[in-house]
Amino acid sequence: MEVRAQILEEATRLIAARGFEGTSLQAVADAVGVKKPSVLYHFPSKKVLGQAVLDELLSRWNEILPKLLMASALTGLAKFDAVMHELCDFFAKDTDRARLIVRELLDRSGDTKSVMEQQVRPWVDVVASYIEKGQASGQIQADVDPPSYVLHISCLALASFSTSDAFNTALGKRTRGRVHPRAQAELIRIARTSLFEESYLSHQSNKSGEK
Amino acid sequence: MEVRAQILEEATRLIAARGFEGTSLQAVADAVGVKKPSVLYHFPSKKVLGQAVLDELLSRWNEILPKLLMASALTGLAKFDAVMHELCDFFAKDTDRARLIVRELLDRSGDTKSVMEQQVRPWVDVVASYIEKGQASGQIQADVDPPSYVLHISCLALASFSTSDAFNTALGKRTRGRVHPRAQAELIRIARTSLFEESYLSHQSNKSGEK
DNA sequence: TCGTTTGTCTACCGATCGGTAGACAGTGGC
DNA sequence: GCCACTGTCTACCGATCGGTAGACAAACGA
């Protein structure tokens, strides 16, 4: 069972870096240190291996999903901070994750339709409904378009993390392999400032003595 | 010269959709309606063809770059709106553009280092310096990190446009091939709200009678 | 009219692709 | 001792990859 896990790990790394089409079974086998038929013994085809990589990613995501939304004891800014913190942590823990998702969105934009409608959209609707509540209570800016906001911020996190190397180079930072702390702080600032009413934010920061 | 342009066009479309590794010269030839050696007559190798696709994209970008920054007669919010409008228009005119750039960032994150440092960073620095001026005059929020902000908003536009199909599906919209108007408006709102001081924005909207 | 150039083609090359067949070694249970 | 199972291997398959050689036809310039 050890070899199977290694194959999955190296395949994840290679597909994230070079794409599914750009990764050969031979390259995966070489990375693990076995021969090609051994790879095909554990995963009966390349397509199955690719799907296993995505399934592994999805199961990791499902691990933190509860923490994301079941932090329902929190409200307003505290809930927002918890969600953004978990989201950034998820991608920061393994930089391949954002790359894999972005590649999947690019490579199979057609095939992901049903996944989008069945898996992503309900999740977006839940977060959007929270935002609408915040708008009703005046904590959140009235002209926010909740579903678009949720998707844009998701896209922003995905893109910034998946291109973190080029991102840091353009920043002139040498923080390899992960998003620079200042850039991550700015990401969260953009998301927060474009969501909450300024009056609510200043009130919260006064209360908590933050910044 | 007609065939060469068609090859470039179909190669652009195919590489944007399936990636460089996922696009064979045979597929390009079939799309144009010629045989494979004809493709290799106009472009001596696949690598050259791929670079030509990127060069074409870069030259289109250089066409609008002056309009982006030489709109220097404008200041503050008017300049911001002009830049964001041109930026969105650029990607909206051809949805392949964002996909090509994102793929390039993913596939050759290492090789793009010099391009980043020589082409992108100066541009980022220019915009960042404008933002710093805005901070000094109080129009722009003091806690914005200018270079990070510029890159994040660029990433946001890139990611939202390049994944527009999946994006719209998750939104439940059927606006195929381009970003839904509401989503694009929300993108600009996020960028504007997270940049300018609220007092400046409300002052400007009072002056122009907008919204 | 006659070379030359331009562009497209057929036929083919070696390398690599994903995948298969089957030998072989270890490791149990009985 | 024996058989079944597991896992890895060598050797190979047809298909496709990027790329080349060279025939051929149309267009062009002198």
Coordinates of C-alpha atoms (C1' of nucleotides) in Angstrom, one line a residue:
Chain A
M1 CA 0.0 0.0 0.0
E2 CA 3.0 2.2 0.4
V3 CA 3.8 2.4 -3.3
R4 CA 0.2 3.3 -4.2
A5 CA 0.4 6.3 -1.9
Q6 CA 3.7 7.4 -3.4
I7 CA 2.3 7.1 -6.9
L8 CA -0.7 9.3 -5.9
E9 CA 1.6 11.8 -4.3
E10 CA 4.1 12.1 -7.2
A11 CA 1.2 12.1 -9.8
T12 CA -0.4 15.0 -7.8
R13 CA 2.9 16.9 -7.8
L14 CA 3.5 16.4 -11.5
I15 CA 0.0 17.0 -12.8
A16 CA -0.2 20.2 -10.7
A17 CA 3.1 21.4 -12.2
R18 CA 2.8 20.2 -15.8
G19 CA -0.9 19.4 -16.4
F20 CA -2.6 16.1 -17.0
E21 CA -1.6 16.0 -20.7
G22 CA 1.9 17.1 -19.9
T23 CA 2.5 14.3 -17.5
S24 CA 3.3 10.8 -18.8
L25 CA 2.9 7.5 -16.8
Q26 CA 6.6 7.0 -17.4
A27 CA 7.4 10.3 -15.6
V28 CA 5.3 9.3 -12.7
A29 CA 6.9 5.9 -12.5
D30 CA 10.4 7.5 -12.7
A31 CA 9.5 9.9 -9.9
V32 CA 8.4 7.1 -7.6
G33 CA 11.3 4.8 -8.6
V34 CA 9.3 1.9 -10.1
K35 CA 8.5 0.7 -13.6
K36 CA 5.5 1.9 -15.7
P37 CA 3.5 -1.4 -15.4
S38 CA 3.7 -1.1 -11.6
V39 CA 1.9 2.2 -11.9
L40 CA -0.8 0.6 -14.1
Y41 CA -1.1 -2.2 -11.6
H42 CA -2.3 0.2 -8.9
F43 CA -4.3 2.5 -11.2
P44 CA -5.7 0.6 -14.2
S45 CA -5.4 3.6 -16.5
K46 CA -4.1 7.1 -16.7
K47 CA -7.6 8.5 -16.6
V48 CA -8.2 6.6 -13.3
L49 CA -5.0 8.0 -11.8
G50 CA -6.0 11.5 -12.8
Q51 CA -9.4 11.1 -11.2
A52 CA -7.8 9.6 -8.1
V53 CA -5.7 12.7 -7.7
L54 CA -8.8 14.9 -8.0
D55 CA -10.8 12.6 -5.6
E56 CA -8.0 12.9 -3.0
L57 CA -8.1 16.7 -3.3
L58 CA -11.9 16.7 -3.0
S59 CA -11.7 14.5 0.2
R60 CA -9.2 17.0 1.7
W61 CA -11.6 19.8 0.9
N62 CA -14.5 17.9 2.5
E63 CA -12.4 17.6 5.7
I64 CA -12.3 21.4 6.2
L65 CA -15.8 22.2 4.7
P66 CA -17.5 21.6 8.1
K67 CA -15.0 23.9 9.8
L68 CA -15.8 26.5 7.2
L69 CA -19.6 26.6 7.5
M70 CA -20.2 24.9 10.8
A71 CA -18.4 27.8 12.4
S72 CA -22.0 29.0 12.5
A73 CA -21.7 30.0 16.1
L74 CA -19.8 33.0 14.8
T75 CA -21.5 35.9 13.0
G76 CA -20.5 38.9 10.9
L77 CA -16.8 39.8 10.8
A78 CA -15.7 37.0 13.1
K79 CA -17.4 34.4 10.8
F80 CA -15.8 36.1 7.7
D81 CA -12.4 36.0 9.3
A82 CA -12.7 32.3 10.2
V83 CA -13.8 31.4 6.7
M84 CA -11.1 33.4 5.0
H85 CA -8.5 32.0 7.4
E86 CA -9.5 28.4 6.7
L87 CA -9.7 29.0 2.9
C88 CA -6.2 30.5 2.8
D89 CA -4.8 27.8 5.1
F90 CA -6.2 25.1 2.8
F91 CA -4.4 26.4 -0.2
A92 CA -1.3 27.5 1.7
K93 CA -0.8 23.9 3.2
D94 CA -0.3 22.5 -0.3
T95 CA 0.3 24.8 -3.2
D96 CA -0.6 22.0 -5.6
R97 CA -4.2 22.3 -4.6
A98 CA -5.0 25.6 -6.2
R99 CA -3.1 24.6 -9.3
L100 CA -5.0 21.4 -9.7
I101 CA -8.4 23.1 -9.4
V102 CA -7.5 25.9 -11.8
R103 CA -6.2 23.3 -14.3
E104 CA -9.4 21.3 -14.0
L105 CA -11.5 24.4 -14.6
L106 CA -9.5 25.2 -17.7
D107 CA -9.1 21.8 -19.1
R108 CA -12.6 20.5 -18.6
S109 CA -14.7 23.6 -18.5
G110 CA -17.5 21.8 -20.3
D111 CA -17.4 18.5 -18.3
T112 CA -17.5 20.3 -14.9
K113 CA -21.0 21.7 -15.6
S114 CA -22.8 19.0 -13.5
V115 CA -20.2 19.2 -10.8
M116 CA -20.7 23.0 -10.7
E117 CA -24.4 22.7 -10.5
Q118 CA -24.5 19.9 -7.9
Q119 CA -21.5 20.6 -5.7
V120 CA -20.5 24.2 -6.0
R121 CA -23.7 26.1 -6.5
P122 CA -25.4 24.9 -3.3
W123 CA -22.3 26.0 -1.4
V124 CA -22.3 29.4 -3.1
D125 CA -26.0 29.8 -2.3
V126 CA -25.4 29.1 1.3
V127 CA -22.7 31.7 1.6
A128 CA -24.8 34.2 -0.5
S129 CA -27.7 33.8 1.8
Y130 CA -25.5 34.7 4.8
I131 CA -24.4 37.8 2.9
E132 CA -28.0 38.7 2.2
K133 CA -28.7 38.5 5.9
G134 CA -25.8 40.9 6.5
Q135 CA -27.2 43.3 4.0
A136 CA -30.6 43.2 5.7
S137 CA -29.0 44.1 9.0
G138 CA -26.9 46.8 7.5
Q139 CA -23.5 45.2 8.3
I140 CA -22.8 44.4 4.6
Q141 CA -22.8 46.9 1.7
A142 CA -26.2 46.9 -0.1
D143 CA -24.7 46.9 -3.6
V144 CA -22.8 43.7 -3.2
D145 CA -24.1 41.0 -5.6
P146 CA -23.8 38.0 -3.2
P147 CA -23.3 35.0 -5.6
S148 CA -20.9 37.0 -7.8
Y149 CA -19.0 38.2 -4.8
V150 CA -18.5 34.7 -3.5
L151 CA -17.3 33.3 -6.8
H152 CA -15.0 36.3 -7.4
I153 CA -13.3 35.9 -4.1
S154 CA -13.0 32.2 -4.6
C155 CA -11.4 32.9 -8.0
L156 CA -9.1 35.5 -6.5
A157 CA -7.8 33.0 -3.9
L158 CA -7.5 30.2 -6.4
A159 CA -5.6 32.4 -8.9
S160 CA -3.3 34.1 -6.4
F161 CA -2.3 30.9 -4.8
S162 CA -2.0 28.9 -8.0
T163 CA 0.3 31.5 -9.6
S164 CA 2.1 32.3 -6.3
D165 CA 5.6 31.8 -7.8
A166 CA 5.1 34.2 -10.7
F167 CA 3.1 36.4 -8.3
N168 CA 6.0 36.8 -5.9
T169 CA 8.5 37.4 -8.7
A170 CA 6.4 40.2 -9.9
L171 CA 6.3 41.6 -6.4
G172 CA 10.1 41.3 -6.2
K173 CA 9.7 38.9 -3.2
R174 CA 11.6 35.6 -2.9
T175 CA 9.0 33.8 -1.0
R176 CA 9.1 30.6 -3.0
G177 CA 6.3 28.1 -3.1
R178 CA 3.8 30.1 -1.2
V179 CA 2.0 33.4 -1.1
H180 CA 3.9 36.1 0.6
P181 CA 2.4 37.1 4.0
R182 CA 1.8 40.7 2.8
A183 CA 0.0 39.5 -0.3
Q184 CA -2.2 37.1 1.7
A185 CA -3.1 39.9 4.1
E186 CA -3.9 42.1 1.2
L187 CA -6.2 39.4 -0.3
I188 CA -8.1 39.2 2.9
R189 CA -8.3 43.0 3.2
I190 CA -9.7 43.3 -0.4
A191 CA -12.3 40.7 0.4
R192 CA -13.3 42.3 3.7
T193 CA -13.3 45.9 2.6
S194 CA -15.4 45.2 -0.5
L195 CA -18.0 43.3 1.6
F196 CA -18.7 45.0 5.0
E197 CA -19.9 48.5 5.6
E198 CA -17.1 50.8 6.7
S199 CA -19.1 51.8 9.7
Y200 CA -19.5 48.2 10.8
L201 CA -15.7 47.5 10.3
S202 CA -14.6 50.6 12.4
H203 CA -17.1 49.7 15.1
Q204 CA -15.8 46.1 15.3
S205 CA -12.2 47.2 15.4
N206 CA -13.0 49.7 18.1
K207 CA -14.6 47.0 20.1
S208 CA -11.8 44.5 19.7
G209 CA -9.1 47.1 19.9
E210 CA -7.7 45.6 16.7
K211 CA -5.3 47.8 14.5
Chain B
M1 CA -0.3 34.4 -46.1
E2 CA -3.9 33.5 -45.5
V3 CA -3.2 30.0 -44.3
R4 CA -0.6 31.1 -41.9
A5 CA -3.1 33.4 -40.2
Q6 CA -5.7 30.6 -40.0
I7 CA -3.1 28.3 -38.4
L8 CA -2.3 30.9 -35.8
E9 CA -6.0 31.5 -35.1
E10 CA -6.9 27.8 -34.8
A11 CA -3.8 27.1 -32.7
T12 CA -4.7 29.9 -30.4
R13 CA -8.2 28.5 -30.0
L14 CA -7.0 25.0 -29.4
I15 CA -4.2 25.8 -27.0
A16 CA -6.4 28.1 -25.0
A17 CA -9.0 25.3 -24.7
R18 CA -6.8 22.2 -24.2
G19 CA -3.4 23.5 -23.4
F20 CA -0.1 23.4 -25.3
E21 CA 0.7 19.8 -24.4
G22 CA -2.9 18.8 -25.1
T23 CA -2.9 20.2 -28.6
S24 CA -1.2 18.2 -31.4
L25 CA 0.0 19.6 -34.7
Q26 CA -2.4 17.2 -36.3
A27 CA -5.3 18.7 -34.5
V28 CA -4.3 22.2 -35.6
A29 CA -3.9 21.0 -39.2
D30 CA -7.3 19.3 -39.2
A31 CA -8.9 22.5 -37.8
V32 CA -7.5 24.6 -40.6
G33 CA -8.1 22.0 -43.2
V34 CA -4.6 21.4 -44.3
K35 CA -2.0 18.6 -43.8
K36 CA 0.5 18.5 -41.0
P37 CA 3.6 19.4 -43.0
S38 CA 1.9 22.6 -44.2
V39 CA 1.6 23.7 -40.6
L40 CA 5.3 22.9 -40.1
Y41 CA 6.1 24.9 -43.3
H42 CA 4.7 28.1 -41.8
F43 CA 6.0 27.4 -38.3
P44 CA 9.2 25.4 -38.2
S45 CA 8.3 23.6 -34.9
K46 CA 5.5 23.3 -32.4
K47 CA 7.4 25.4 -30.0
V48 CA 7.7 28.2 -32.5
L49 CA 4.0 28.0 -33.1
G50 CA 3.2 28.1 -29.4
Q51 CA 5.5 31.2 -29.0
A52 CA 3.8 32.8 -32.0
V53 CA 0.5 32.4 -30.3
L54 CA 1.9 34.1 -27.2
D55 CA 3.6 36.9 -29.2
E56 CA 0.3 37.6 -31.0
L57 CA -1.4 37.9 -27.6
L58 CA 1.4 40.2 -26.3
S59 CA 1.1 42.5 -29.3
R60 CA -2.6 42.8 -28.8
W61 CA -1.9 43.7 -25.2
N62 CA 0.6 46.3 -26.3
E63 CA -2.1 47.9 -28.4
I64 CA -4.2 48.8 -25.5
L65 CA -1.4 49.4 -23.0
P66 CA -1.1 53.1 -24.1
K67 CA -4.8 53.6 -23.7
L68 CA -4.5 52.1 -20.2
L69 CA -1.8 54.3 -18.7
M70 CA -1.7 57.2 -21.1
A71 CA -5.2 58.0 -20.0
S72 CA -3.0 60.1 -17.6
A73 CA -5.1 63.2 -18.2
L74 CA -7.6 61.5 -15.8
T75 CA -7.1 61.2 -12.1
G76 CA -8.6 59.3 -9.2
L77 CA -11.8 57.5 -9.8
A78 CA -12.1 58.5 -13.4
K79 CA -8.7 57.0 -14.1
F80 CA -9.6 53.9 -12.2
D81 CA -12.8 53.4 -14.1
A82 CA -11.0 53.9 -17.5
V83 CA -8.3 51.4 -16.6
M84 CA -10.8 48.7 -15.3
H85 CA -13.0 49.3 -18.4
E86 CA -10.1 48.7 -20.8
L87 CA -8.9 45.7 -18.8
C88 CA -12.3 44.0 -18.8
D89 CA -12.8 44.9 -22.5
F90 CA -9.5 43.3 -23.4
F91 CA -10.4 40.0 -22.0
A92 CA -14.1 40.2 -22.9
K93 CA -13.2 40.7 -26.6
D94 CA -11.5 37.3 -26.8
T95 CA -12.1 34.9 -24.0
D96 CA -9.0 32.9 -25.1
R97 CA -6.7 35.6 -23.9
A98 CA -7.2 35.1 -20.2
R99 CA -7.0 31.3 -20.6
L100 CA -3.7 31.6 -22.5
I101 CA -2.2 33.8 -19.9
V102 CA -3.3 31.6 -17.0
R103 CA -2.1 28.5 -18.7
E104 CA 1.3 30.2 -19.4
L105 CA 1.6 31.1 -15.7
L106 CA 0.8 27.6 -14.6
D107 CA 2.8 25.7 -17.2
R108 CA 6.0 27.8 -17.1
S109 CA 6.0 29.4 -13.7
G110 CA 9.7 29.0 -13.6
D111 CA 10.5 30.2 -17.1
T112 CA 8.4 33.4 -16.8
K113 CA 10.7 34.8 -14.1
S114 CA 12.6 37.1 -16.4
V115 CA 9.4 38.1 -18.2
M116 CA 7.9 38.9 -14.8
E117 CA 10.8 41.0 -13.7
Q118 CA 11.4 42.8 -17.0
Q119 CA 7.8 43.2 -18.3
V120 CA 5.3 43.0 -15.5
R121 CA 7.0 44.4 -12.5
P122 CA 7.7 47.9 -14.0
W123 CA 4.0 48.1 -15.0
V124 CA 3.0 47.1 -11.5
D125 CA 5.3 49.7 -10.0
V126 CA 3.8 52.4 -12.1
V127 CA 0.3 51.6 -11.0
A128 CA 1.5 51.2 -7.5
S129 CA 3.0 54.6 -7.5
Y130 CA -0.3 56.1 -8.6
I131 CA -2.0 54.4 -5.7
E132 CA 0.6 55.7 -3.3
K133 CA -0.1 59.2 -4.5
G134 CA -3.8 58.6 -3.9
Q135 CA -3.0 57.4 -0.4
A136 CA -1.0 60.6 0.3
S137 CA -3.9 62.7 -0.8
G138 CA -6.4 60.7 1.2
Q139 CA -8.5 59.4 -1.7
I140 CA -7.2 55.9 -1.3
Q141 CA -7.4 53.7 1.8
A142 CA -4.1 53.9 3.8
D143 CA -3.9 50.2 4.5
V144 CA -3.9 49.2 0.9
D145 CA -0.6 47.4 -0.1
P146 CA -0.2 48.9 -3.6
P147 CA 1.8 46.2 -5.4
S148 CA -0.1 43.4 -3.8
Y149 CA -3.4 45.1 -4.6
V150 CA -2.5 45.5 -8.3
L151 CA -1.5 41.9 -8.7
H152 CA -4.5 40.6 -6.9
I153 CA -6.9 42.5 -9.0
S154 CA -5.1 41.4 -12.1
C155 CA -5.3 37.8 -10.9
L156 CA -9.0 38.3 -10.1
A157 CA -9.7 39.5 -13.6
L158 CA -7.6 36.8 -15.2
A159 CA -9.2 34.0 -13.2
S160 CA -12.8 35.2 -13.5
F161 CA -12.5 35.6 -17.3
S162 CA -10.6 32.5 -17.9
T163 CA -13.1 30.3 -16.0
S164 CA -16.1 32.3 -17.2
D165 CA -18.0 29.2 -18.4
A166 CA -17.7 27.3 -15.1
F167 CA -18.2 30.6 -13.3
N168 CA -21.5 31.3 -15.1
T169 CA -22.7 27.7 -14.5
A170 CA -22.0 28.1 -10.8
L171 CA -24.0 31.3 -10.9
G172 CA -26.9 29.6 -12.7
K173 CA -26.5 31.9 -15.6
R174 CA -26.4 30.8 -19.2
T175 CA -24.2 33.5 -20.6
R176 CA -21.9 31.3 -22.5
G177 CA -18.4 32.3 -23.5
R178 CA -18.2 35.6 -21.6
V179 CA -18.5 36.9 -18.1
H180 CA -22.1 37.7 -17.1
P181 CA -22.7 41.5 -16.9
R182 CA -23.6 41.4 -13.2
A183 CA -20.4 39.4 -12.5
Q184 CA -18.3 41.9 -14.3
A185 CA -20.0 44.8 -12.5
E186 CA -19.3 43.0 -9.2
L187 CA -15.6 42.6 -10.2
I188 CA -15.3 46.3 -10.7
R189 CA -17.2 47.0 -7.5
I190 CA -14.8 44.8 -5.5
A191 CA -11.8 46.5 -7.0
R192 CA -13.1 50.0 -6.5
T193 CA -14.5 49.5 -3.0
S194 CA -11.4 47.9 -1.7
L195 CA -9.2 50.7 -3.0
F196 CA -10.9 54.2 -2.5
E197 CA -11.9 55.8 0.7
E198 CA -15.7 55.6 1.2
S199 CA -15.8 59.4 1.7
Y200 CA -14.1 59.9 -1.6
L201 CA -16.4 57.6 -3.4
S202 CA -19.6 59.1 -2.0
H203 CA -18.2 62.6 -2.8
Q204 CA -17.6 61.6 -6.4
S205 CA -21.0 60.0 -6.8
N206 CA -22.7 63.0 -5.4
K207 CA -20.7 65.2 -7.9
S208 CA -21.5 63.1 -11.0
G209 CA -25.0 62.2 -9.8
E210 CA -24.1 58.6 -10.5
K211 CA -26.2 55.8 -9.0
Chain C
dT1 C1' 10.3 30.4 -72.5
dC2 C1' 12.8 28.9 -68.7
dG3 C1' 14.5 28.8 -63.9
dT4 C1' 13.3 30.0 -59.3
dT5 C1' 10.5 30.5 -55.6
dT6 C1' 6.4 29.4 -52.8
dG7 C1' 3.4 26.4 -50.8
dT8 C1' 1.1 21.9 -50.4
dC9 C1' 1.2 17.4 -50.6
dT10 C1' 2.4 11.9 -49.8
dA11 C1' 5.4 8.9 -47.5
dC12 C1' 8.1 8.1 -44.0
dC13 C1' 11.3 8.5 -39.6
dG14 C1' 12.5 7.5 -34.6
dA15 C1' 10.6 8.4 -30.2
dT16 C1' 7.2 8.2 -27.0
dC17 C1' 2.5 7.5 -25.7
dG18 C1' -1.0 4.5 -22.9
dG19 C1' -1.7 -0.1 -22.2
dT20 C1' -1.1 -5.6 -22.2
dA21 C1' 0.9 -10.4 -21.6
dG22 C1' 3.2 -13.1 -19.0
dA23 C1' 7.3 -14.6 -16.3
dC24 C1' 8.9 -14.4 -11.7
dA25 C1' 9.6 -13.8 -6.7
dG26 C1' 7.7 -13.4 -2.2
dT27 C1' 4.1 -14.4 1.3
dG28 C1' 0.7 -16.1 3.3
dG29 C1' -3.0 -20.1 4.7
dC30 C1' -3.9 -25.0 4.8
Chain D
dG1 C1' 4.7 -29.2 0.5
dC2 C1' 1.6 -26.8 -2.1
dC3 C1' -1.4 -23.5 -4.0
dA4 C1' -3.3 -18.9 -4.4
dC5 C1' -2.5 -14.2 -4.1
dT6 C1' 0.1 -10.0 -4.5
dG7 C1' 3.2 -7.0 -6.5
dT8 C1' 7.0 -6.0 -9.7
dC9 C1' 9.2 -6.8 -13.5
dT10 C1' 10.8 -7.5 -18.9
dA11 C1' 9.2 -7.4 -23.3
dC12 C1' 6.1 -6.0 -26.4
dC13 C1' 1.8 -3.8 -28.8
dG14 C1' -0.5 -0.4 -32.0
dA15 C1' -1.2 4.5 -32.1
dT16 C1' 0.3 8.9 -32.1
dC17 C1' 3.7 12.3 -31.3
dG18 C1' 6.9 16.1 -33.6
dG19 C1' 9.5 16.4 -37.5
dT20 C1' 11.9 15.4 -42.4
dA21 C1' 12.5 14.2 -47.4
dG22 C1' 11.3 15.0 -51.6
dA23 C1' 7.7 15.1 -55.4
dC24 C1' 4.8 18.2 -57.5
dA25 C1' 2.1 22.2 -59.1
dA26 C1' 1.2 27.0 -59.5
dA27 C1' 3.0 31.6 -59.8
dC28 C1' 6.6 34.8 -60.8
dG29 C1' 10.7 37.3 -62.8
dA30 C1' 13.9 37.7 -66.5

